[in-house]
Structures are given as structure tokens and as C-alpha cells.
mmCIF file of C-alpha atoms in Angstrom:
data_model
loop_
_atom_site.group_PDB
_atom_site.id
_atom_site.type_symbol
_atom_site.label_atom_id
_atom_site.label_comp_id
_atom_site.label_asym_id
_atom_site.label_seq_id
_atom_site.Cartn_x
_atom_site.Cartn_y
_atom_site.Cartn_z
ATOM 1 C CA MET A 28 -70.119 52.787 -43.228
ATOM 2 C CA ASN A 29 -70.792 49.499 -45.027
ATOM 3 C CA ILE A 30 -67.068 48.972 -45.621
ATOM 4 C CA LEU A 31 -66.386 49.294 -41.884
ATOM 5 C CA ILE A 32 -69.023 46.677 -41.106
ATOM 6 C CA ALA A 33 -67.581 44.418 -43.821
ATOM 7 C CA CYS A 34 -64.063 44.823 -42.370
ATOM 8 C CA ALA A 35 -65.339 43.968 -38.886
ATOM 9 C CA ALA A 36 -67.192 40.938 -40.270
ATOM 10 C CA ALA A 37 -64.048 39.868 -42.150
ATOM 11 C CA TYR A 38 -61.983 40.158 -38.968
ATOM 12 C CA LEU A 39 -64.480 37.950 -37.114
ATOM 13 C CA LEU A 40 -64.529 35.453 -39.979
ATOM 14 C CA GLY A 41 -60.735 35.423 -40.097
ATOM 15 C CA SER A 42 -60.507 34.872 -36.357
ATOM 16 C CA ILE A 43 -62.261 31.487 -36.503
ATOM 17 C CA PRO A 44 -59.393 29.252 -35.299
ATOM 18 C CA ALA A 45 -59.799 26.302 -37.677
ATOM 19 C CA GLY A 46 -56.519 24.660 -36.629
ATOM 20 C CA LYS A 47 -57.315 24.998 -32.945
ATOM 21 C CA ILE A 48 -60.758 23.477 -33.497
ATOM 22 C CA ALA A 49 -59.381 20.614 -35.625
ATOM 23 C CA ALA A 50 -56.723 19.869 -33.027
ATOM 24 C CA ARG A 51 -59.240 20.001 -30.197
ATOM 25 C CA ILE A 52 -61.327 17.381 -32.043
ATOM 26 C CA ALA A 53 -58.156 15.251 -32.072
ATOM 27 C CA GLY A 54 -57.693 15.860 -28.339
ATOM 28 C CA VAL A 55 -54.602 18.045 -28.781
ATOM 29 C CA ASP A 56 -53.873 21.638 -27.764
ATOM 30 C CA ILE A 57 -52.080 22.716 -30.930
ATOM 31 C CA GLN A 58 -50.784 25.868 -29.261
ATOM 32 C CA LYS A 59 -48.681 23.692 -26.947
ATOM 33 C CA ARG A 60 -47.221 21.467 -29.673
ATOM 34 C CA GLY A 61 -44.660 22.009 -32.426
ATOM 35 C CA SER A 62 -44.319 25.696 -33.194
ATOM 36 C CA GLY A 63 -47.440 26.498 -31.152
ATOM 37 C CA ASN A 64 -49.089 27.919 -34.262
ATOM 38 C CA ILE A 65 -52.718 27.162 -35.145
ATOM 39 C CA GLY A 66 -52.158 27.087 -38.906
ATOM 40 C CA PHE A 67 -51.917 24.403 -41.558
ATOM 41 C CA ALA A 68 -48.174 23.682 -41.336
ATOM 42 C CA ASN A 69 -48.165 23.030 -37.592
ATOM 43 C CA VAL A 70 -51.398 21.030 -37.727
ATOM 44 C CA LEU A 71 -49.893 18.947 -40.546
ATOM 45 C CA ARG A 72 -46.674 18.174 -38.677
ATOM 46 C CA ILE A 73 -48.460 17.372 -35.402
ATOM 47 C CA LEU A 74 -51.695 15.695 -36.531
ATOM 48 C CA GLY A 75 -51.239 14.782 -40.199
ATOM 49 C CA TRP A 76 -53.272 15.350 -43.328
ATOM 50 C CA LYS A 77 -56.614 14.273 -41.840
ATOM 51 C CA TYR A 78 -56.711 17.413 -39.688
ATOM 52 C CA ALA A 79 -54.462 19.666 -41.787
ATOM 53 C CA LEU A 80 -56.543 19.639 -44.977
ATOM 54 C CA PRO A 81 -59.758 20.878 -43.301
ATOM 55 C CA THR A 82 -57.676 23.517 -41.501
ATOM 56 C CA LEU A 83 -56.175 24.666 -44.794
ATOM 57 C CA ALA A 84 -59.551 24.683 -46.550
ATOM 58 C CA VAL A 85 -61.207 26.784 -43.841
ATOM 59 C CA ASP A 86 -58.269 29.208 -43.641
ATOM 60 C CA ILE A 87 -58.278 29.726 -47.423
ATOM 61 C CA ALA A 88 -62.073 30.102 -47.402
ATOM 62 C CA LYS A 89 -61.842 32.834 -44.761
ATOM 63 C CA GLY A 90 -59.745 35.043 -47.042
ATOM 64 C CA PHE A 91 -61.730 34.116 -50.150
ATOM 65 C CA PHE A 92 -65.196 34.828 -48.768
ATOM 66 C CA ALA A 93 -64.138 38.005 -46.957
ATOM 67 C CA THR A 94 -62.677 39.294 -50.231
ATOM 68 C CA LEU A 95 -65.798 38.276 -52.132
ATOM 69 C CA LEU A 96 -67.889 40.175 -49.583
ATOM 70 C CA GLY A 97 -65.708 43.248 -50.087
ATOM 71 C CA TRP A 98 -65.990 42.934 -53.848
ATOM 72 C CA ARG A 99 -69.777 42.647 -53.747
ATOM 73 C CA LEU A 100 -70.045 45.535 -51.333
ATOM 74 C CA THR A 101 -67.644 48.002 -52.937
ATOM 75 C CA GLY A 102 -67.550 46.878 -56.545
ATOM 76 C CA ASP A 103 -63.835 47.482 -56.804
ATOM 77 C CA LEU A 104 -60.698 45.415 -56.307
ATOM 78 C CA THR A 105 -59.117 47.736 -53.752
ATOM 79 C CA GLY A 106 -62.175 47.547 -51.497
ATOM 80 C CA ALA A 107 -62.275 43.786 -51.968
ATOM 81 C CA PHE A 108 -58.606 43.484 -51.025
ATOM 82 C CA LEU A 109 -59.049 45.703 -47.970
ATOM 83 C CA VAL A 110 -61.946 43.645 -46.618
ATOM 84 C CA GLY A 111 -60.081 40.414 -47.378
ATOM 85 C CA TYR A 112 -57.017 41.738 -45.580
ATOM 86 C CA PHE A 113 -59.071 42.070 -42.411
ATOM 87 C CA ALA A 114 -59.594 38.296 -42.559
ATOM 88 C CA ILE A 115 -55.803 37.929 -42.465
ATOM 89 C CA ILE A 116 -55.644 40.250 -39.463
ATOM 90 C CA GLY A 117 -58.342 38.194 -37.741
ATOM 91 C CA HIS A 118 -56.487 34.969 -38.541
ATOM 92 C CA CYS A 119 -53.173 36.281 -37.211
ATOM 93 C CA PHE A 120 -54.606 38.076 -34.199
ATOM 94 C CA PRO A 121 -57.856 36.358 -33.107
ATOM 95 C CA MET A 122 -59.341 37.905 -30.000
ATOM 96 C CA TRP A 123 -60.541 34.432 -28.898
ATOM 97 C CA LEU A 124 -56.933 33.218 -28.529
ATOM 98 C CA LYS A 125 -55.377 36.261 -26.847
ATOM 99 C CA PHE A 126 -54.380 37.566 -30.293
ATOM 100 C CA ARG A 127 -52.091 34.559 -30.972
ATOM 101 C CA GLY A 128 -53.206 32.985 -34.222
ATOM 102 C CA GLY A 129 -51.738 31.747 -37.473
ATOM 103 C CA LYS A 130 -49.370 33.297 -39.978
ATOM 104 C CA GLY A 131 -52.047 34.408 -42.447
ATOM 105 C CA VAL A 132 -50.530 32.767 -45.522
ATOM 106 C CA ALA A 133 -53.539 30.534 -46.259
ATOM 107 C CA ALA A 134 -56.007 33.386 -45.675
ATOM 108 C CA GLY A 135 -53.861 35.485 -48.030
ATOM 109 C CA LEU A 136 -54.073 32.690 -50.590
ATOM 110 C CA GLY A 137 -57.849 32.966 -50.316
ATOM 111 C CA ILE A 138 -57.611 36.641 -51.264
ATOM 112 C CA VAL A 139 -55.426 35.813 -54.235
ATOM 113 C CA LEU A 140 -57.707 32.979 -55.383
ATOM 114 C CA CYS A 141 -60.655 35.385 -55.294
ATOM 115 C CA LEU A 142 -59.009 38.295 -57.112
ATOM 116 C CA ALA A 143 -56.451 36.545 -59.357
ATOM 117 C CA PRO A 144 -57.233 32.812 -59.487
ATOM 118 C CA ILE A 145 -54.400 31.906 -61.866
ATOM 119 C CA ALA A 146 -51.855 33.562 -59.574
ATOM 120 C CA GLY A 147 -53.348 31.626 -56.646
ATOM 121 C CA VAL A 148 -53.151 28.290 -58.441
ATOM 122 C CA LEU A 149 -49.551 28.996 -59.484
ATOM 123 C CA ALA A 150 -48.692 29.875 -55.894
ATOM 124 C CA MET A 151 -50.167 26.570 -54.679
ATOM 125 C CA ILE A 152 -48.182 24.650 -57.288
ATOM 126 C CA PHE A 153 -44.926 26.375 -56.367
ATOM 127 C CA TYR A 154 -45.583 26.012 -52.625
ATOM 128 C CA GLY A 155 -46.445 22.338 -52.979
ATOM 129 C CA THR A 156 -43.458 21.616 -55.198
ATOM 130 C CA THR A 157 -40.927 23.343 -52.970
ATOM 131 C CA ARG A 158 -42.451 22.137 -49.692
ATOM 132 C CA PHE A 159 -43.280 18.532 -50.412
ATOM 133 C CA LEU A 160 -41.138 17.514 -53.388
ATOM 134 C CA LEU A 161 -38.009 19.529 -52.633
ATOM 135 C CA LYS A 162 -38.511 19.252 -48.831
ATOM 136 C CA MET A 163 -37.986 22.948 -48.117
ATOM 137 C CA LYS A 164 -39.170 24.547 -44.897
ATOM 138 C CA SER A 165 -42.770 25.718 -44.832
ATOM 139 C CA SER A 166 -41.790 29.375 -44.424
ATOM 140 C CA THR A 167 -39.393 29.180 -47.392
ATOM 141 C CA ALA A 168 -42.038 27.489 -49.533
ATOM 142 C CA SER A 169 -44.535 30.181 -48.485
ATOM 143 C CA PHE A 170 -42.199 32.907 -49.696
ATOM 144 C CA ILE A 171 -41.641 31.118 -52.990
ATOM 145 C CA GLY A 172 -45.421 30.933 -53.409
ATOM 146 C CA LEU A 173 -45.728 34.627 -52.550
ATOM 147 C CA PHE A 174 -43.026 35.611 -55.047
ATOM 148 C CA THR A 175 -44.950 33.614 -57.638
ATOM 149 C CA VAL A 176 -48.053 35.643 -56.761
ATOM 150 C CA MET A 177 -46.095 38.875 -56.957
ATOM 151 C CA ILE A 178 -44.747 38.114 -60.427
ATOM 152 C CA SER A 179 -47.955 36.707 -61.907
ATOM 153 C CA TRP A 180 -50.146 39.388 -60.312
ATOM 154 C CA THR A 181 -47.884 42.142 -61.630
ATOM 155 C CA ILE A 182 -48.111 40.682 -65.131
ATOM 156 C CA ALA A 183 -51.884 40.118 -65.005
ATOM 157 C CA MET A 184 -52.874 43.323 -63.163
ATOM 158 C CA PRO A 185 -49.932 45.742 -63.290
ATOM 159 C CA ASN A 186 -51.846 48.583 -61.645
ATOM 160 C CA LEU A 187 -52.521 46.411 -58.570
ATOM 161 C CA TRP A 188 -48.993 45.059 -57.991
ATOM 162 C CA TRP A 189 -48.977 46.604 -54.525
ATOM 163 C CA PHE A 190 -51.542 44.040 -53.290
ATOM 164 C CA SER A 191 -48.897 41.337 -53.573
ATOM 165 C CA ILE A 192 -46.293 43.539 -51.876
ATOM 166 C CA ILE A 193 -48.617 43.981 -48.890
ATOM 167 C CA LEU A 194 -49.116 40.198 -48.691
ATOM 168 C CA LEU A 195 -45.359 39.632 -48.968
ATOM 169 C CA PHE A 196 -44.535 42.093 -46.180
ATOM 170 C CA THR A 197 -47.304 40.662 -43.999
ATOM 171 C CA ALA A 198 -45.858 37.172 -44.426
ATOM 172 C CA GLY A 199 -42.389 38.535 -43.687
ATOM 173 C CA PHE A 200 -43.696 39.971 -40.437
ATOM 174 C CA THR A 201 -45.669 36.899 -39.340
ATOM 175 C CA LEU A 202 -42.957 34.430 -40.392
ATOM 176 C CA ARG A 203 -40.035 36.440 -38.980
ATOM 177 C CA LYS A 204 -39.427 34.049 -36.064
ATOM 178 C CA ASN A 205 -39.499 31.053 -38.397
ATOM 179 C CA ILE A 206 -36.993 32.742 -40.701
ATOM 180 C CA ARG A 207 -34.688 33.625 -37.790
ATOM 181 C CA GLY A 208 -35.010 30.086 -36.465
ATOM 182 C CA THR A 209 -36.436 31.080 -33.058
ATOM 183 C CA VAL A 210 -39.457 28.778 -33.504
ATOM 184 C CA PRO A 211 -39.538 25.329 -35.124
ATOM 185 C CA ASP A 212 -40.057 25.370 -38.883
ATOM 186 C CA TYR A 213 -39.631 21.792 -39.880
ATOM 187 C CA GLY A 214 -38.382 20.858 -43.325
#
């Protein structure tokens, strides 16, 4: 029963629309600008770093603290991952915004930083390098970061490799329109 309550709490935590709140403070409806997404990448391209960094920090924290809650409650990594994953679901499908939220990549990074910090740091380095130095699209850089997680997680915790596969498939689902080019994904 406790795990169900933790999953519900993680969903609610994940559904806090940090990007929407940051944009509202700036006087902008972020869902009507750029890609219409409430996440870090769209906030960055529309409002700049001043609003994007707090958005990113809150979105990462949602996944991190939900996972930490799951870990404390269950005492095992699978339970921790499950509870953390509900933060991603809440981020992607927040009931407050008619189930139209972010892509879940930053919340997923929070999970990784909680369970495998080195893999999370490597993912941030690879994302940052490909996105900002090599000027790749945000969705492409996200996948490069996720592949980094998959490889490093598999090496560090080979019996839990499937966590990274779930995150990779989730990102593939939420970023599918960006990949197909049906929504803006600026380089």
C-alpha cells in the first residue's frame, strides 16, 4: 500500500509545471510559444537562461526526490525506479494542464542522478557538449545523453540495465514528434 501512495505522490510532484510557472512569471504562456512544450528546451529558446535554469533544476529535482522517496520506502532500486518513473509520468501528463506537459527527459535525469550519479553526470556532459558546443537539436542531444546513461549504467549495474531501456523508450515516445519534425526542435 505504501508504494501506491508513494507513486501517487511522485505523480503529483512530477506534475508541478515548473516551465509553465517560470514562463507565467515572465508574462508568457509557454504552451503557445515555440514547440508549446513546458520543459527546459522550449523555455530556454523562448525566455533564455534566466527562466530555463530554474525550470531544469525543478524538473530534475522532481525525478530525484521521487526516486529517493521510493528508495527510502522500499529499500530497493527497482522500487525506487518505479516511484521515480511516476514523476516522469506526472511531468509528461500533468492533470493541471490537460495532460500536456514536458518530455520527461530532465525528470528522468533526476532518477539517474539519484540511482547512478556518475551516469547522470556523464549524460549531462554529453548532452551539453552535443547541444551547445556542437549545436545539435535538443532531441538529438537528449538521445545521446540517454545512450550515455544506457552504456554507463549497464557497466556499473549490469543487472539493472533495463532501467535505462525504459528511459530510452519513454524519451523515444515523448520526443517522437520532434524526431519526425512535426514540432519545432531548434538546433
